[in-house]
Structure formats: C-alpha cells, structure tokens
C-alpha cells in the first residue's frame, strides 16, 4: 500500500478545497499505468468506478461488476498512485443486503488500497452510510443518474428535471447528515447542481452536472475521446492535449480554470 505524505490529497483536504473554492479534479482509472499517468498529471481524486463493467469488460451496464472485480482493479490502481485520493465504487449488491455486508465489502476495498468508498443512492442507503462513517470508513455519495438503477430509470436518463429536483435536494442533505465526505452528482440540470453545491457542507463532484460543482469527474475513456456514443458532457482532451499525460493535464487545467464543462456540455433544464 502507498505511503501518504503531506502532499497527498486526503479526505479532510476535499472539504478544505471546497471552502477555498479550489476545484477538485477527478478521473476514473482501472489499472496501474493510467493511474500513474493521471497522478503525475495532477489529478486529485482517482476513482475506480464500476463503469469498468462497460469500458473494460464490455457489458452494457455496470450491474455485472462483482466485488472481486472491484477489489482486483482497486489493487491495480493503488500501486500507481502517490498523491491522489483513491476512491472505489461499491458494486451492485455489495451494500444493498445490509450493513454488515456493506462493512465487509467496504473493508475489503480499503484493504485493497481505497481511502474512500462510493455508494449509489439515498433512502435505504442512508443507514449504511452512517454505519460505515461511524466505523471510520469515508464514504462518497452518488445521486442523480445512478447507473446501478438504470433499469428502474428506463435508461441512462437525466434526473432531477422540474419538480423532481426537490427530491434530489432532500437526498443530498440527508446524505450529508448521514456522514458522506463527498457527493457525486450525475446527469442533473446545472442550476440544480449549483443549488445543491451551495447548500450542502460536503464537496460535490459533478459529471454532466454543470460547471458550478466543487469538482468534476469523467470516465477516463471519455476524456480520451474513446467513447463513440459520448453523452453531451464529455470532451475529448486527447486531441487537445496531444498525449495521454497531456490530455489528463488539459482536463485538470480546464476543470481548475472553470472552462470545463461549458454550457453546451451541461443540461440546462
Ligand atoms: O463508475 C463510475 O465511473 C462512476 C463515475 C461516472 C462517477 O461512478
């Protein structure tokens, strides 16, 4: 496991960044080589996303990803990261079955090198978040388009439009109260994400949620222009950056200077 030093990004550091208006730069990674390059390029948070089911394993959704897959890829990534904070996704069925199951799964991800775990949803998940938080496991929430619920949503669709926005605001507050240390907002209108970001005490990290979140995250393959059916919130940074490290650097700079995402890369309603 890596050694952290004063220059490493830590969980409390994320709140300081929010307080100081410093944007958080996050990307997904699944192996040591890409993790090493993004760490060198100054990415603050490396997420081992269960998106690996789609971009690495070739499935249509994230549902087939197992805890064993996540543990394996978390270990691979952790060996390439020196500075960034390492966050691992809790995959489908690893936390819905009860708090003890969730604690065991989260513990195994932490033993593989994660410093924080991410869980999708609110409602029944709130007690689990509080349970993990009370046992010293930092948790990142994830609301909006939560891909593990793709079947319930009827597809990968923007969430929180119109009156449904109120529900997401309540979820965000309840997750903050339950003890999340960060909150991913995925595919929600930019104005709603901005309002949640202003009102919750924890840093928000947006993907398809407009420029006013406290940070941004992208799936690595999307940032490298490898997605042939890219959603509107994706930008190809490889063409701009000229190399993989250049692409990650260009992404980090665009997030930090507020030029990514642009309005055309956000959902306005
Ligand atoms: O699985 C993943 O990569 C994610 C990000 C898209 C936030 O959850």
XYZ file of C-alpha atoms and ligand atoms in Angstrom:
277
model
C 0.000 0.000 0.000
C 1.180 3.524 -0.728
C 2.565 5.880 1.890
C 0.734 9.186 2.245
C 2.744 12.307 2.890
C 1.901 15.971 3.399
C 1.469 16.493 -0.336
C -1.109 13.732 -0.729
C -4.785 14.552 -1.133
C -6.696 13.368 1.942
C -10.376 13.147 2.816
C -10.331 16.327 5.010
C -8.418 18.070 2.223
C -11.512 17.778 -0.016
C -13.552 19.919 2.388
C -10.736 22.464 2.576
C -10.723 22.637 -1.209
C -14.471 23.342 -1.197
C -14.043 26.024 1.467
C -11.243 27.661 -0.507
C -13.042 27.453 -3.864
C -10.356 25.168 -5.291
C -11.884 22.829 -7.876
C -11.458 19.079 -7.308
C -10.193 17.211 -10.371
C -11.291 13.562 -10.536
C -10.960 10.841 -13.172
C -11.659 7.132 -13.239
C -8.829 4.610 -13.599
C -8.750 0.848 -13.678
C -5.075 -0.091 -13.943
C -1.661 0.942 -12.699
C -0.325 2.541 -15.894
C -3.132 5.037 -16.435
C -3.371 5.679 -12.680
C 0.326 6.558 -12.593
C -0.017 8.985 -15.513
C -3.048 10.766 -14.095
C -1.426 11.025 -10.683
C 1.590 12.642 -12.343
C -0.694 14.996 -14.299
C -2.098 16.396 -11.036
C -5.490 14.680 -10.831
C -6.735 14.996 -7.211
C -9.070 12.011 -6.977
C -8.735 8.696 -8.803
C -11.982 6.731 -8.830
C -12.051 3.032 -9.545
C -15.547 3.214 -10.991
C -17.797 0.252 -11.592
C -18.017 1.838 -15.054
C -15.228 -0.685 -15.626
C -18.058 -3.112 -16.395
C -18.768 -1.068 -19.516
C -15.421 0.408 -20.594
C -13.147 -2.501 -19.619
C -15.355 -5.603 -19.598
C -17.711 -4.636 -22.449
C -21.025 -5.035 -20.632
C -23.988 -2.766 -21.424
C -24.419 -1.725 -17.786
C -22.452 -1.725 -14.518
C -24.671 -4.398 -12.958
C -22.457 -7.441 -13.744
C -19.447 -5.986 -11.890
C -18.559 -8.018 -8.800
C -16.876 -7.105 -5.555
C -13.949 -9.318 -6.602
C -13.586 -7.249 -9.823
C -13.558 -4.029 -7.805
C -11.019 -5.346 -5.313
C -8.736 -6.501 -8.141
C -8.843 -3.173 -10.016
C -8.528 -1.137 -6.801
C -5.330 -3.015 -6.030
C -4.011 -2.373 -9.551
C -4.750 1.359 -9.381
C -3.457 1.835 -5.851
C 0.002 0.675 -6.899
C 0.235 3.567 -9.373
C -0.982 6.440 -7.216
C 1.201 8.523 -4.913
C -0.637 11.826 -4.454
C -4.301 11.482 -5.439
C -7.049 10.254 -3.138
C -8.194 6.752 -4.110
C -11.947 6.147 -4.149
C -13.510 2.778 -5.035
C -17.065 2.071 -6.074
C -19.162 -0.356 -4.045
C -20.618 -2.506 -6.841
C -24.224 -3.606 -7.291
C -25.363 -5.961 -4.488
C -22.334 -5.298 -2.291
C -24.164 -2.875 0.018
C -27.911 -3.318 -0.563
C -28.096 -6.512 1.517
C -27.463 -4.986 4.931
C -24.941 -3.029 6.915
C -22.736 -5.972 7.893
C -22.345 -6.994 4.231
C -21.595 -3.398 3.317
C -18.966 -3.106 6.059
C -17.232 -6.292 4.916
C -17.258 -5.160 1.271
C -16.050 -1.647 2.099
C -13.355 -3.086 4.350
C -12.046 -5.297 1.561
C -11.892 -2.332 -0.821
C -9.973 -0.337 1.796
C -7.584 -3.267 2.299
C -7.013 -3.268 -1.476
C -5.947 0.388 -1.309
C -9.082 2.547 -1.379
C -9.212 5.500 1.005
C -12.925 6.139 0.461
C -15.777 4.079 -0.951
C -18.629 5.340 -3.119
C -22.236 4.158 -2.831
C -25.088 4.979 -5.170
C -28.463 6.245 -3.996
C -30.095 7.547 -0.824
C -33.217 6.274 1.007
C -32.334 2.804 2.316
C -28.635 3.538 1.792
C -28.594 6.321 4.404
C -28.315 3.958 7.377
C -25.467 2.117 5.665
C -23.620 5.378 5.047
C -23.987 6.309 8.735
C -22.831 2.821 9.772
C -19.681 2.966 7.629
C -18.967 6.569 8.634
C -19.213 5.648 12.339
C -16.622 2.913 11.751
C -14.071 5.225 10.181
C -14.756 4.418 6.535
C -15.045 7.582 4.450
C -17.999 7.441 2.059
C -18.754 9.331 -1.134
C -22.450 9.508 -2.050
C -23.728 9.414 -5.634
C -27.159 10.708 -6.681
C -28.884 11.766 -9.887
C -28.298 9.249 -12.663
C -27.082 6.327 -10.581
C -26.157 3.709 -13.199
C -26.888 0.729 -10.918
C -30.561 1.846 -11.121
C -30.576 2.075 -14.922
C -33.426 -0.422 -15.205
C -35.593 1.482 -12.747
C -34.903 4.697 -14.703
C -35.661 3.042 -18.063
C -32.265 4.017 -19.475
C -29.354 6.384 -18.868
C -31.509 9.490 -18.495
C -31.029 12.927 -16.970
C -32.514 13.049 -13.453
C -33.952 15.830 -11.277
C -35.702 17.784 -14.014
C -38.525 20.157 -12.987
C -40.248 19.225 -9.765
C -38.124 16.092 -9.336
C -35.246 18.399 -8.400
C -36.703 18.760 -4.902
C -36.184 15.049 -4.252
C -32.503 15.296 -5.144
C -32.031 18.289 -2.830
C -33.515 16.303 0.047
C -31.327 13.286 -0.788
C -28.205 15.463 -0.832
C -28.960 16.916 2.601
C -29.785 13.518 4.096
C -26.567 12.011 2.753
C -24.572 14.908 4.225
C -26.293 14.355 7.589
C -25.572 10.613 7.371
C -21.871 11.418 7.044
C -20.749 11.374 3.411
C -17.471 13.205 2.843
C -18.184 13.957 -0.821
C -21.113 13.669 -3.193
C -21.163 12.810 -6.893
C -23.978 14.466 -8.854
C -24.509 12.728 -12.189
C -26.565 13.948 -15.161
C -28.670 16.591 -13.451
C -29.570 20.135 -14.565
C -26.718 22.576 -13.938
C -28.842 25.006 -11.883
C -29.967 22.209 -9.555
C -26.381 21.005 -9.068
C -25.294 24.593 -8.343
C -28.011 24.964 -5.710
C -27.115 21.660 -4.033
C -23.444 22.646 -4.087
C -24.193 25.972 -2.363
C -26.288 24.377 0.356
C -24.556 21.144 1.350
C -21.418 21.289 3.517
C -19.653 18.496 1.625
C -17.883 18.885 -1.719
C -19.920 17.969 -4.796
C -18.238 16.345 -7.777
C -20.235 16.656 -10.967
C -20.448 14.585 -14.115
C -22.946 16.093 -16.520
C -23.960 18.465 -13.717
C -22.623 21.812 -14.911
C -19.633 23.918 -14.004
C -20.679 25.045 -10.524
C -19.998 21.800 -8.687
C -16.975 21.804 -6.366
C -15.226 19.401 -8.715
C -15.646 17.339 -11.856
C -15.211 13.673 -12.679
C -15.117 11.918 -16.047
C -14.704 8.329 -17.097
C -11.097 8.160 -18.325
C -12.062 6.656 -21.691
C -14.490 9.537 -22.302
C -11.800 12.127 -21.506
C -9.567 10.377 -24.056
C -12.242 10.505 -26.762
C -12.677 6.720 -26.856
C -16.462 6.718 -26.499
C -18.157 6.518 -29.901
C -21.532 7.472 -28.409
C -20.373 10.126 -25.995
C -23.012 11.940 -23.953
C -23.062 15.736 -24.207
C -21.000 16.282 -21.036
C -17.948 14.552 -22.498
C -14.979 16.393 -24.040
C -12.126 14.773 -25.941
C -8.993 16.043 -24.165
C -6.597 13.764 -26.075
C -6.940 15.778 -29.283
C -6.246 18.962 -27.302
C -3.540 17.531 -25.051
C -1.547 15.670 -27.709
C -0.596 12.757 -25.442
C -2.250 10.817 -22.637
C -0.447 12.800 -19.941
C -1.166 15.991 -21.915
C -4.857 15.046 -22.061
C -5.096 14.467 -18.315
C -3.209 17.730 -17.729
C -5.528 19.636 -20.112
C -8.553 18.170 -18.304
C -7.150 19.178 -14.902
C -6.461 22.703 -16.134
C -9.908 23.081 -17.722
C -11.619 21.941 -14.513
C -9.465 24.231 -12.354
C -9.965 27.305 -14.522
C -13.708 26.659 -14.830
C -13.728 26.238 -18.621
C -14.960 22.633 -18.349
C -17.798 21.890 -18.596
C -19.047 24.610 -20.942
C -22.756 25.376 -21.203
C -23.062 23.182 -24.301
C -21.652 20.313 -22.209
C -24.285 20.765 -19.474
C -28.016 20.128 -19.090
C -29.716 23.490 -18.732
C -33.152 22.117 -17.885
O -18.480 4.207 -12.185
C -18.077 5.351 -12.441
O -17.155 5.558 -13.238
C -18.719 6.458 -11.774
C -18.435 7.839 -12.264
C -19.046 8.023 -13.594
C -18.848 8.890 -11.319
O -19.481 6.259 -10.877
